Short mmCIF file of C-alpha atoms and ligand atoms in Angstrom, two decimals:
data_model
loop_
_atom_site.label_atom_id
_atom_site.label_comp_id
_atom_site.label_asym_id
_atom_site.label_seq_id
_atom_site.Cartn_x
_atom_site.Cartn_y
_atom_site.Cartn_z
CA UNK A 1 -9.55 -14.82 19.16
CA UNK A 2 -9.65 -18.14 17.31
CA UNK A 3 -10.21 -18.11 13.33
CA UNK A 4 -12.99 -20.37 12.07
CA UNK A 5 -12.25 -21.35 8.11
CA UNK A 6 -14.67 -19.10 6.43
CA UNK A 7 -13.15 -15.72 8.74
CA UNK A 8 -10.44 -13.60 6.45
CA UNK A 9 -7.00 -14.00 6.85
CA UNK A 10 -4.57 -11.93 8.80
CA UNK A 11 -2.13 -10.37 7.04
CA UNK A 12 1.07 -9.18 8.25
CA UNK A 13 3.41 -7.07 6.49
CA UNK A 14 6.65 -5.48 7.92
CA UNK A 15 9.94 -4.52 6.48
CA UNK A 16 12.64 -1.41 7.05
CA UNK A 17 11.63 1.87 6.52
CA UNK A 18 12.05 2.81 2.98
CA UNK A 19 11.43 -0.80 1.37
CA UNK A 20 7.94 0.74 0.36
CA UNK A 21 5.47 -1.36 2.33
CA UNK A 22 3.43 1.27 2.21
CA UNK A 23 3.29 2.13 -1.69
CA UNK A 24 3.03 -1.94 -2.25
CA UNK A 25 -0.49 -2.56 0.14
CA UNK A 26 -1.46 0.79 -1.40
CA UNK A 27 -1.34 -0.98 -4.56
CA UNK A 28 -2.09 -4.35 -3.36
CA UNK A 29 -5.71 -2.80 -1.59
CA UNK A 30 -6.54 -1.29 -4.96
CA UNK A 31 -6.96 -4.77 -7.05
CA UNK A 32 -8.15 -6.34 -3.88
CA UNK A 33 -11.44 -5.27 -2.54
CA UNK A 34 -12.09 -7.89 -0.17
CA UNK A 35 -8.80 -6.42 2.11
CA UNK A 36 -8.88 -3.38 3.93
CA UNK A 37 -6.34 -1.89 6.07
CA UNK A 38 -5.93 -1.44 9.53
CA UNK A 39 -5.83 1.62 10.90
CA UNK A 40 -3.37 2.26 13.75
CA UNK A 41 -3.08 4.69 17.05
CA UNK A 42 -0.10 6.52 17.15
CA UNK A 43 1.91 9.05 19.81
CA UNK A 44 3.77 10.49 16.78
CA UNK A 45 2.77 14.23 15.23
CA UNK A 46 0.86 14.11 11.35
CA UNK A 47 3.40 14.45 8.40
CA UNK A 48 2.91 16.51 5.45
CA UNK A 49 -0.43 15.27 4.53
CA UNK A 50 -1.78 12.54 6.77
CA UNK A 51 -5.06 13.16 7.91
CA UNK A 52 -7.39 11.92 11.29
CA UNK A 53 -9.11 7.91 10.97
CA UNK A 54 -6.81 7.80 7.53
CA UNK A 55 -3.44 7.60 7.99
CA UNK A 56 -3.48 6.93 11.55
CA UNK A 57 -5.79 7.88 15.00
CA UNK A 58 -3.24 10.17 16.51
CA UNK A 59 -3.10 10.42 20.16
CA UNK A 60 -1.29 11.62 22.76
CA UNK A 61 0.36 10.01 25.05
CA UNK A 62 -1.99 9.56 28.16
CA UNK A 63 -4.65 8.61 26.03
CA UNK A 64 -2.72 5.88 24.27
CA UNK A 65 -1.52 4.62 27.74
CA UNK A 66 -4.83 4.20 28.94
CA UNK A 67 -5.54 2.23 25.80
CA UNK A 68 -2.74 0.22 26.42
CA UNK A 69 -4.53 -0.22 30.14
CA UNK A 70 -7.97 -1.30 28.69
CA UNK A 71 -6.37 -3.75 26.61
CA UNK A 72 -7.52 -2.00 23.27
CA UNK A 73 -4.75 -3.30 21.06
CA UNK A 74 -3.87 -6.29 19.78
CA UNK A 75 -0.63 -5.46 20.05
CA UNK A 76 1.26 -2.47 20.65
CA UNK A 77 5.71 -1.19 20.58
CA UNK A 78 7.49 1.93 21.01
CA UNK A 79 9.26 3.05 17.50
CA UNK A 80 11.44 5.90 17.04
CA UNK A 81 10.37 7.16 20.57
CA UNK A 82 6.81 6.85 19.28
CA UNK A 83 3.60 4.46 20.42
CA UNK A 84 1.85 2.63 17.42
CA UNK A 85 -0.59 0.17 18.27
CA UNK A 86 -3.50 -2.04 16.55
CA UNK A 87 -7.08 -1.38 17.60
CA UNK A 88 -7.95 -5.28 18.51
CA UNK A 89 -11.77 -4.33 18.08
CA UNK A 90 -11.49 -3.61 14.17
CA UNK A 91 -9.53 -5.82 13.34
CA UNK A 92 -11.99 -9.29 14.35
CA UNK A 93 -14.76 -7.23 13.57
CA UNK A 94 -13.65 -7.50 10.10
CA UNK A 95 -11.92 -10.85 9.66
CA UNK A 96 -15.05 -12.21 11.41
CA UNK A 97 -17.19 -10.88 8.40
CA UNK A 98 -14.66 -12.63 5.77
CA UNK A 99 -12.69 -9.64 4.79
CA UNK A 100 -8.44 -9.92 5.02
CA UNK A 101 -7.06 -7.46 6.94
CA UNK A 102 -3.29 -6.18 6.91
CA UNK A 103 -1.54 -4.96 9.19
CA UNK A 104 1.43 -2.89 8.45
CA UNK A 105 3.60 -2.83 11.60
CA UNK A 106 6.97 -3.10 12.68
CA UNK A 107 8.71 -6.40 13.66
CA UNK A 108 7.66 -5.87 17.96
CA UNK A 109 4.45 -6.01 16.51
CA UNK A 110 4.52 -8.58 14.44
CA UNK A 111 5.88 -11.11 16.79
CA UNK A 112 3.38 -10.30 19.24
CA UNK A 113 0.72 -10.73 16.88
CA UNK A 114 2.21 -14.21 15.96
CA UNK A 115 2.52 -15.25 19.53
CA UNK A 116 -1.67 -14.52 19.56
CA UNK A 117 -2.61 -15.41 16.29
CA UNK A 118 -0.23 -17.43 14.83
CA UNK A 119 -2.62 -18.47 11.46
CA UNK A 120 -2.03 -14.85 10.34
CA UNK A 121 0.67 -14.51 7.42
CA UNK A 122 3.37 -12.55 7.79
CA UNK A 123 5.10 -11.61 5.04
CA UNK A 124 8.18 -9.44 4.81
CA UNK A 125 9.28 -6.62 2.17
CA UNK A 126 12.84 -6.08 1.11
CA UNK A 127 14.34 -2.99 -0.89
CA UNK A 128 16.25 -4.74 -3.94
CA UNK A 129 19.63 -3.22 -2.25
CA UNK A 130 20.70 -1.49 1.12
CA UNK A 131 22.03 1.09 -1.10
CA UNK A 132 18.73 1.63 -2.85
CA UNK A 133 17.27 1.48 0.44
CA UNK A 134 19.07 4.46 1.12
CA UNK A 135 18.34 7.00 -1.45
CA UNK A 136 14.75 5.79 -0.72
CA UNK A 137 14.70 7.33 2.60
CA UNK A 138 16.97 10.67 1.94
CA UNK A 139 14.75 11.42 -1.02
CA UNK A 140 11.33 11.24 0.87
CA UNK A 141 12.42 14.23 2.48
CA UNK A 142 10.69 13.90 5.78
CA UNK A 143 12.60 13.49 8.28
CA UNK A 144 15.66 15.36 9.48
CA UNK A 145 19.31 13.71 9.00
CA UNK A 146 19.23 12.53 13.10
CA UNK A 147 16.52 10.20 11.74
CA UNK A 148 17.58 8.89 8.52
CA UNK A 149 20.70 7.22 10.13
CA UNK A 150 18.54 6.35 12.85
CA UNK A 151 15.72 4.62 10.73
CA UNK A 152 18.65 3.42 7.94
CA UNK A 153 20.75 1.53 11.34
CA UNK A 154 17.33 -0.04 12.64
CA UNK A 155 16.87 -1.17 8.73
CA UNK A 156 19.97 -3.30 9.15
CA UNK A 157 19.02 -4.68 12.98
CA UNK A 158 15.23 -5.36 11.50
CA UNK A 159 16.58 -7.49 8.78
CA UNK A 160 18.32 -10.15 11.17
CA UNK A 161 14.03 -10.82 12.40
CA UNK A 162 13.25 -11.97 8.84
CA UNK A 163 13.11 -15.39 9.60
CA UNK A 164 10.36 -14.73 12.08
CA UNK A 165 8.11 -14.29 9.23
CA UNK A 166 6.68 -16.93 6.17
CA UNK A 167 7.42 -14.94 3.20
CA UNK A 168 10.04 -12.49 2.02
CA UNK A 169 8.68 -10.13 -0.56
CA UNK A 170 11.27 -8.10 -2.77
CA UNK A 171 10.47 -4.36 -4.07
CA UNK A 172 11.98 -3.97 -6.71
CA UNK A 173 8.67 -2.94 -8.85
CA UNK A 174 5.54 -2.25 -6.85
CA UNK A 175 3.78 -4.43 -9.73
CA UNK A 176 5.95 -7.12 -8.94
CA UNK A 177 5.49 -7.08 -5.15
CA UNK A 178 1.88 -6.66 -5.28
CA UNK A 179 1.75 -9.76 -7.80
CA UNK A 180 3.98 -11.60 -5.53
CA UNK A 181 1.45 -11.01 -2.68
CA UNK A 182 -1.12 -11.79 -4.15
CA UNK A 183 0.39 -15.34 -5.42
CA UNK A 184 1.17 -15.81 -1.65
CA UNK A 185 -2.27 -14.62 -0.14
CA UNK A 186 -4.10 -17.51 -3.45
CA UNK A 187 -1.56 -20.25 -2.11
CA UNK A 188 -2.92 -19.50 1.79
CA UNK A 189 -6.61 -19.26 0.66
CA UNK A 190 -5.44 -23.01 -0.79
CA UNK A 191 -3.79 -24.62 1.98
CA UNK A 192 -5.81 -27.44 3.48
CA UNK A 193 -6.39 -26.97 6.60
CA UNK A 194 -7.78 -23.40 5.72
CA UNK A 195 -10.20 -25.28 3.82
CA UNK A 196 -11.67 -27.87 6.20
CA UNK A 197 -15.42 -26.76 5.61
CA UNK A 198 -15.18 -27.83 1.90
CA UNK A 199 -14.40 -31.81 2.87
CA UNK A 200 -17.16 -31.15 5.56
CA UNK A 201 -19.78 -29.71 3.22
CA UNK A 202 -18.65 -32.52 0.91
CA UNK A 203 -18.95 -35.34 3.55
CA UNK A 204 -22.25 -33.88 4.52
CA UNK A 205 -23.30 -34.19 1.05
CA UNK A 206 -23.74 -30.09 0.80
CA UNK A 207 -22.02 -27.76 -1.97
CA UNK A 208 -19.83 -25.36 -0.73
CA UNK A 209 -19.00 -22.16 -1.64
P1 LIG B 301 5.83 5.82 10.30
O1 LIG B 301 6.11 6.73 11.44
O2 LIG B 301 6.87 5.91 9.21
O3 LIG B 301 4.42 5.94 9.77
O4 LIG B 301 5.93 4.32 10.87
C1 LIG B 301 7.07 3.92 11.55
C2 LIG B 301 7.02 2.43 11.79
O5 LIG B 301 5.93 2.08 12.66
C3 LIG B 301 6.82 1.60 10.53
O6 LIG B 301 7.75 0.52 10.55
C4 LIG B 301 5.42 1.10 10.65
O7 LIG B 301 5.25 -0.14 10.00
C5 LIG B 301 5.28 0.94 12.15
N1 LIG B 301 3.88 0.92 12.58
C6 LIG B 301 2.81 1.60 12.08
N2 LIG B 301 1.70 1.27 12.72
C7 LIG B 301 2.05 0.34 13.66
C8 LIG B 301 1.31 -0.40 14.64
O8 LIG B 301 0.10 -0.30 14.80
N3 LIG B 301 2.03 -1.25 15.42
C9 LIG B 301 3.36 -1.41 15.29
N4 LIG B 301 3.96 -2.29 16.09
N5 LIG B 301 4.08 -0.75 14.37
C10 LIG B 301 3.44 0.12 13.57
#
């Protein structure tokens, strides 16, 4: 799909396990009520208190596969011997109607949503420290040791893809990320050539809004 210059913008937001991506578009979609967040399909079981259509559409895995097959996702990866995939459909629908969306994926994802929609903005969040990063993802308490030195090695490779993305966010305060964000998301909203209908309107002799 092709943006026009009144759609929303595409938001992409990644970053290791642990740097709170998840806590900062929490509090980023709370002052921000033109963004909503996309919902993604998942292979992997509920956690603690996830729920259906909230936290994720969990599937299993021959559904997801034929999802894969009827080209339902904008873009999809394996992580942690999981699926997680985008829903193309609600996505558009809701850029096309002038909201933002964000996507909160992993860096596969990202760079195949860059490849087909390279206008998005795609943004990455850092912990303040590796060793930070750390106590981050013991003391959530989820996930058994196997996968905390899984998801704290893949923390390290993800970091070398940062400069696949346009901004670099740091957590260090969730106030300060979200204010960060939303300084980046004002200076896209800004940028000319988001904003060719305004010199149109204006060349046409029309206001804009
Ligand atoms: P978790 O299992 O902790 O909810 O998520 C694990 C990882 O999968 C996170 O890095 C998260 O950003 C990523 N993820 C969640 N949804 C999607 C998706 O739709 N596509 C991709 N590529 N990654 C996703």
């Amino acid at each position: 799909m092709k943006s026009n210059n009144r759609d929303g913008l595409l938001i992409v937001i990644s970053g290791p396990s642990g740097a709170g991506k998840g806590t900062v578009c929490k509090a980023y979609l709370k002052d921000n009520r033109d963004t909503i967040l996309s919902i993604s399909a998942t292979t992997r079981n509920p956690r603690g208190s996830e729920k259906e259509g909230v936290s994720y559409f969990f599937k299993d895995r021959p559904t997801f596969e034929a999802m894969i097959k009827n080209g339902e996702f904008l873009e999809y990866a394996k992580v942690y011997d999981n699926y997680y995939g985008t829903p193309k459909e609600y996505v558009f629908r809701h850029l096309k109607k002038g909201l933002d969306v964000i996507l909160e994926i992993d860096i596969q994802g990202a760079l195949q949503v860059k490849k087909r929609f390279p206008e998005g903005v795609f943004i990455f969040i850092m912990p303040p420290s590796m060793e930070e990063l750390k106590r981050r993802i013991v003391s959530r308490g989820t996930d058994t040791p196997d996968a905390i030195i899984k998801r704290f090695k893949s923390a390290y490779d993800e970091i070398n893809y940062i400069d696949q993305y346009n901004y670099v966010v740091i957590n260090d305060t969730i106030d300060n990320a979200k204010s960060t964000i939303e300084s980046i998301i004002t200076a896209e909203k800004s940028r000319v050539d988001r904003n060719k209908h305004i010199c149109n309107d204006i060349q046409g002799g029309n206001t804009y809004d």
